[in-house]
PDB file of C-alpha atoms and ligand atoms in Angstrom:
ATOM      1  CA  MET A  17      13.358 -16.852  -1.249  1.00  0.00           C
ATOM      2  CA  LEU A  18      11.648 -14.159  -3.218  1.00  0.00           C
ATOM      3  CA  LYS A  19       9.029 -14.162  -5.904  1.00  0.00           C
ATOM      4  CA  ILE A  20      10.222 -12.179  -8.886  1.00  0.00           C
ATOM      5  CA  ARG A  21       8.262 -11.231 -11.948  1.00  0.00           C
ATOM      6  CA  CYS A  22      10.300 -10.819 -15.110  1.00  0.00           C
ATOM      7  CA  HIS A  23       9.550  -7.519 -16.829  1.00  0.00           C
ATOM      8  CA  ASP A  24      10.253  -8.967 -20.263  1.00  0.00           C
ATOM      9  CA  CYS A  25       8.155 -12.136 -20.358  1.00  0.00           C
ATOM     10  CA  ASP A  26       5.890 -11.328 -17.377  1.00  0.00           C
ATOM     11  CA  GLN A  27       6.504 -14.754 -15.847  1.00  0.00           C
ATOM     12  CA  ALA A  28       6.994 -15.127 -12.115  1.00  0.00           C
ATOM     13  CA  PHE A  29       9.691 -17.342 -10.652  1.00  0.00           C
ATOM     14  CA  ILE A  30      11.139 -18.016  -7.224  1.00  0.00           C
ATOM     15  CA  TRP A  31      14.578 -16.625  -6.551  1.00  0.00           C
ATOM     16  CA  VAL A  32      16.567 -18.623  -3.985  1.00  0.00           C
ATOM     17  CA  ASP A  33      19.629 -17.617  -1.993  1.00  0.00           C
ATOM     18  CA  ASP A  34      22.136 -19.554  -4.089  1.00  0.00           C
ATOM     19  CA  MET A  35      21.159 -17.679  -7.248  1.00  0.00           C
ATOM     20  CA  PRO A  36      23.084 -14.489  -8.077  1.00  0.00           C
ATOM     21  CA  PRO A  37      21.331 -11.225  -7.103  1.00  0.00           C
ATOM     22  CA  ARG A  38      21.306 -10.233 -10.755  1.00  0.00           C
ATOM     23  CA  GLY A  39      21.032 -12.598 -13.655  1.00  0.00           C
ATOM     24  CA  LYS A  40      19.196 -13.871 -16.654  1.00  0.00           C
ATOM     25  CA  CYS A  41      15.534 -14.764 -16.516  1.00  0.00           C
ATOM     26  CA  PRO A  42      15.135 -18.564 -15.992  1.00  0.00           C
ATOM     27  CA  ASN A  43      12.614 -18.715 -18.815  1.00  0.00           C
ATOM     28  CA  PRO A  44      14.644 -20.179 -21.755  1.00  0.00           C
ATOM     29  CA  ASP A  45      12.499 -18.309 -24.288  1.00  0.00           C
ATOM     30  CA  CYS A  46      13.196 -14.947 -22.661  1.00  0.00           C
ATOM     31  CA  GLU A  47      16.234 -12.700 -22.979  1.00  0.00           C
ATOM     32  CA  GLY A  48      15.262 -10.583 -19.986  1.00  0.00           C
ATOM     33  CA  THR A  49      17.252 -10.104 -16.811  1.00  0.00           C
ATOM     34  CA  TYR A  50      16.206  -9.852 -13.195  1.00  0.00           C
ATOM     35  CA  ASP A  51      17.544  -7.762 -10.319  1.00  0.00           C
ATOM     36  CA  VAL A  52      16.741  -8.926  -6.795  1.00  0.00           C
ATOM     37  CA  HIS A  53      17.304  -5.518  -5.225  1.00  0.00           C
ATOM     38  CA  GLN A  54      15.000  -3.892  -7.743  1.00  0.00           C
ATOM     39  CA  ALA A  55      12.362  -6.570  -7.164  1.00  0.00           C
ATOM     40  CA  LEU A  56      12.598  -6.151  -3.399  1.00  0.00           C
ATOM     41  CA  LYS A  57      12.099  -2.417  -3.738  1.00  0.00           C
ATOM     42  CA  GLU A  58       9.107  -2.876  -6.037  1.00  0.00           C
ATOM     43  CA  ASN A  59       7.543  -5.349  -3.581  1.00  0.00           C
ATOM     44  CA  LEU A  60       8.004  -2.878  -0.757  1.00  0.00           C
ATOM     45  CA  ASP A  61       6.641   0.062  -2.757  1.00  0.00           C
ATOM     46  CA  ALA A  62       3.569  -1.896  -3.754  1.00  0.00           C
ATOM     47  CA  ARG A  63       2.919  -2.973  -0.191  1.00  0.00           C
ATOM     48  CA  THR A  64       3.372   0.432   1.432  1.00  0.00           C
ATOM     49  CA  SER A  65       1.429   2.374  -1.180  1.00  0.00           C
ATOM     50  CA  SER A  66      -1.521   0.022  -1.092  1.00  0.00           C
ATOM     51  CA  ALA A  67      -1.616  -0.316   2.696  1.00  0.00           C
ATOM     52  CA  ALA A  68      -0.927   3.230   3.810  1.00  0.00           C
ATOM     53  CA  ASP A  69      -2.658   5.422   1.302  1.00  0.00           C
ATOM     54  CA  SER A  70      -5.675   3.654  -0.026  1.00  0.00           C
ATOM     55  CA  LEU A  71      -9.252   4.017   1.113  1.00  0.00           C
ATOM     56  CA  LEU A  72     -11.317   0.874   1.332  1.00  0.00           C
ATOM     57  CA  CYS A  73     -15.030   0.604   0.740  1.00  0.00           C
ATOM     58  CA  PRO A  74     -16.747  -0.509   3.990  1.00  0.00           C
ATOM     59  CA  ALA A  75     -19.236  -2.559   2.015  1.00  0.00           C
ATOM     60  CA  CYS A  76     -17.084  -4.561  -0.377  1.00  0.00           C
ATOM     61  CA  GLY A  77     -13.486  -3.798   0.707  1.00  0.00           C
ATOM     62  CA  GLY A  78     -12.475  -2.485  -2.710  1.00  0.00           C
ATOM     63  CA  VAL A  79     -10.162   0.489  -3.113  1.00  0.00           C
ATOM     64  CA  ILE A  80     -12.119   3.720  -3.546  1.00  0.00           C
ATOM     65  CA  PRO A  81     -10.824   7.060  -4.856  1.00  0.00           C
ATOM     66  CA  SER A  82     -12.385   9.272  -2.180  1.00  0.00           C
ATOM     67  CA  ARG A  83     -13.953   8.929   1.248  1.00  0.00           C
ATOM     68  CA  TRP A  84     -17.309  10.397   0.273  1.00  0.00           C
ATOM     69  CA  GLY A  85     -18.855   9.108  -2.875  1.00  0.00           C
ATOM     70  CA  LEU A  86     -19.980   6.096  -4.773  1.00  0.00           C
ATOM     71  CA  CYS A  87     -17.852   2.982  -4.694  1.00  0.00           C
ATOM     72  CA  PRO A  88     -16.822   2.031  -8.250  1.00  0.00           C
ATOM     73  CA  HIS A  89     -16.888  -1.658  -7.300  1.00  0.00           C
ATOM     74  CA  CYS A  90     -20.285  -2.167  -5.631  1.00  0.00           C
ATOM     75  CA  GLY A  91     -21.981   1.197  -6.336  1.00  0.00           C
ATOM     76  CA  LYS A  92     -22.754   1.909  -2.683  1.00  0.00           C
ATOM     77  CA  PHE A  93     -22.316   5.302  -1.074  1.00  0.00           C
ATOM     78  CA  THR A  94     -19.239   5.168   1.129  1.00  0.00           C
ATOM     79  CA  ALA A  95     -19.193   7.324   4.247  1.00  0.00           C
ATOM     80  CA  GLY A  96     -18.438   4.833   6.992  1.00  0.00           C
ATOM     81  CA  PRO A  97     -15.810   5.026   9.719  1.00  0.00           C
ATOM     82  CA  ARG A  98     -13.969   2.067   8.182  1.00  0.00           C
ATOM     83  CA  SER A  99     -13.296   4.090   5.071  1.00  0.00           C
ATOM     84  CA  PHE A 100     -11.369   6.722   7.011  1.00  0.00           C
ATOM     85  CA  ARG A 101      -7.642   6.920   6.641  1.00  0.00           C
ATOM     86  CA  LYS A 102      -5.644   6.222   9.778  1.00  0.00           C
ATOM     87  CA  ARG A 103      -3.872   9.541   9.425  1.00  0.00           C
ATOM     88  CA  ASP A 104      -7.192  11.422   9.416  1.00  0.00           C
ATOM     89  CA  ILE A 105      -8.294   9.774  12.654  1.00  0.00           C
ATOM     90  CA  PHE A 106      -4.957  10.699  14.168  1.00  0.00           C
ATOM     91  CA  LEU A 107      -5.438  14.349  13.145  1.00  0.00           C
ATOM     92  CA  ALA A 108      -8.999  14.390  14.470  1.00  0.00           C
ATOM     93  CA  VAL A 109      -7.878  13.043  17.846  1.00  0.00           C
ATOM     94  CA  ALA A 110      -5.038  15.575  18.023  1.00  0.00           C
ATOM     95  CA  LEU A 111      -7.431  18.409  17.183  1.00  0.00           C
ATOM     96  CA  PHE A 112      -9.939  17.183  19.746  1.00  0.00           C
ATOM     97  CA  LEU A 113      -7.282  17.122  22.472  1.00  0.00           C
ATOM     98  CA  LEU A 114      -6.133  20.609  21.496  1.00  0.00           C
ATOM     99  CA  ILE A 115      -9.664  22.007  21.751  1.00  0.00           C
ATOM    100  CA  LEU A 116     -10.200  20.171  25.026  1.00  0.00           C
ATOM    101  CA  SER A 117      -7.041  21.668  26.543  1.00  0.00           C
ATOM    102  CA  LEU A 118      -8.127  25.153  25.400  1.00  0.00           C
ATOM    103  CA  LEU A 119     -11.560  24.676  26.981  1.00  0.00           C
ATOM    104  CA  VAL A 120     -10.011  23.513  30.245  1.00  0.00           C
ATOM    105  CA  ARG A 121      -7.712  26.528  30.255  1.00  0.00           C
ATOM    106  CA  LEU A 122     -10.663  28.890  29.668  1.00  0.00           C
ATOM    107  CA  ALA A 123     -12.791  27.237  32.345  1.00  0.00           C
ATOM    108  CA  LEU A 124     -10.162  27.506  35.072  1.00  0.00           C
TER     109      LEU A 124
HETATM  110 ZN1   ZN B  23      11.705 -13.344 -18.646  1.00  0.00          ZN
HETATM  111 ZN1   ZN B  24     -17.818  -1.141  -2.559  1.00  0.00          ZN
END
């Protein structure tokens, strides 16, 4: 089962396993075609791009263009830890450990 949105008529329908992977849009008024593999890829792209690379406003949860600045959704200044990207935290921890190991080496 997969939800597919037809590019021609913009109507969503449910594709089930006994339907062909490619075929005509079930909307009788539409001449468009669907492609399950294409739809799967689009679903995946949308999910990964929105989950991995978007910053969220700590106040309203909306997507914000940059970590420091005004949220376009609620107008609040966003500079909270929840608006950090995961990758940035990872880098900060790695850098911290690197500095720590250098300090330990200098102290001994
Ligand atoms: Zn259609
Ligand atoms: Zn906001």
